[in-house]
Amino acid sequence: MAKTHSDPHVTDRLIGPFAQLVTLEGLPLKGSLSDKQLIVQQAAGIRVRGSEIIETGPFERLAKAARADKTEIAELPAGSVGIPGFVDAHTHSCFAGSRAKDYALRNSGSSYLEIAKAGGGIWDSVQQTRKASPEILEALLLKRIRRFLAAGITTLEVKSGYGLSVSEELKMLRVIRSASEKTDMDLVSTCLAAHTCPKDFQGNAQEYLQLLETELLPVLAAEGLTSRLDAFVEQSAFTPREILPYLRKGKAMGFHLTLHADQFTAGGSAVAISCGALSADHLEASGPSEIQALAKSEVIATALPGASLGLGCGFTPSRALLDAGACLAIASDYNPGSAPMGDLLTQAALLGTFEKLSNAEVLAGITFRAAAALALKDRGRLVAGHKADIAIFQTDHYNEILYHQGQLRPFQVVKNGRLYLSKNDSHDF
Ligand SMILES: [Zn+2]
């Protein structure tokens, strides 16, 4: 029987034994990491109170204490390796429709314009998402969330950005909030109303951004719908000159900023630095000067290998960013257009192969460094005081996890201190 505390909902639990527990404790936020820096506890356990880690240490010692005070023990099978639950800090998981036709056309050599003429491109996702009722959108999002949880992701950022009008952006953000009340997943929402200039505005970006400033941002603040603003800074979306007033206004209202930056042409990362954004995401087109500037700044550089794999483009210069001293997070960019895979572990493992990243760098990029990109300091390491979010793999060594390039899935996921995984949740799109 579980130990009873003054709050009847808070129970202590001991989880283990772990053949290896990779805690990621003590690693710095910025710069390169070697695998020798990883602290690996052998034959370890994690004592949890409610959703929080109280202690990690030798399982036998913790089990003895647990038996003495009748704490519940969630016993794991032999050969269990625990690492912090993953944080996917950049996704567009709230959408309707499929862009499989775009994918086929693009791979057959069609240009961006030809795909748009055939009814594809982002505007297709906007129309599908506008057409979908809040109930349908929420059901789609919740289905995807179950898949992410089963893959070991315990904190998920979700952007709006397929509404592109005040009312439709609000619809998306309210759907994300409603979904977050129905799942154990921690959802972090971001307003990406500045995804691209909507067709309704016939290329009049300033007018659209001004409308967002006056009609949308005050509602976001009043309803507490999100604390984060994102924008796509690119010649084909918003130029630095166009977007800066909007970002400054958002910052002045207290929003955290994050940007789609340097994906096809450089320029966005400088905007991110000048605005004090939390993160600059993409960076495939960042050159030596952008890399140096990011490394000197507090802006987190988020690589999105899913977009490189979806578009068949080069990867974010992750090795160079880490060597320069930047903080590198890795996220899936899951979206129906350019990154349809939505599999963070596979993508992070592949980025490691192509960019020559140590296991420590990859694991840091999808845990505590990604949490920092969301301004979350209470997760991403298995240490006292952090959330008890754990991805557990059936293997005898943590090296096996990235070695299998995403094919070794967690056999159990602990979310908020509770064993979560159900076998039906794995590959449901
Ligand atoms: Zn994105």
Short mmCIF file of C-alpha atoms in Angstrom, two decimals, residues 48 81 111 113 159-160 169 189 193-194 210 240 266 275 278 322 343 363 373 406 408 429:
data_model
loop_
_atom_site.label_atom_id
_atom_site.label_comp_id
_atom_site.label_asym_id
_atom_site.label_seq_id
_atom_site.Cartn_x
_atom_site.Cartn_y
_atom_site.Cartn_z
CA VAL A 48 9.26 9.98 -6.73
CA VAL A 81 17.82 1.91 -19.06
CA SER A 111 8.95 23.62 -57.85
CA LEU A 113 5.30 27.49 -57.36
CA LYS A 159 2.28 26.05 -32.53
CA SER A 160 -0.74 27.63 -34.11
CA GLU A 169 -5.57 31.57 -34.73
CA SER A 189 1.58 26.44 -26.91
CA ALA A 193 0.06 33.81 -36.47
CA ALA A 194 3.09 35.31 -38.27
CA GLN A 210 -0.71 45.41 -37.33
CA PRO A 240 13.48 41.34 -40.65
CA ALA A 266 20.47 34.09 -43.28
CA CYS A 275 15.01 40.75 -29.79
CA LEU A 278 14.57 32.30 -26.33
CA LEU A 322 28.41 23.41 -30.44
CA ASP A 343 9.86 11.20 -34.88
CA LEU A 363 20.63 13.49 -25.54
CA ALA A 373 14.35 26.65 -25.20
CA GLY A 406 14.97 5.43 -33.46
CA LEU A 408 14.55 0.95 -30.28
CA PHE A 429 -1.20 8.80 -37.27
#
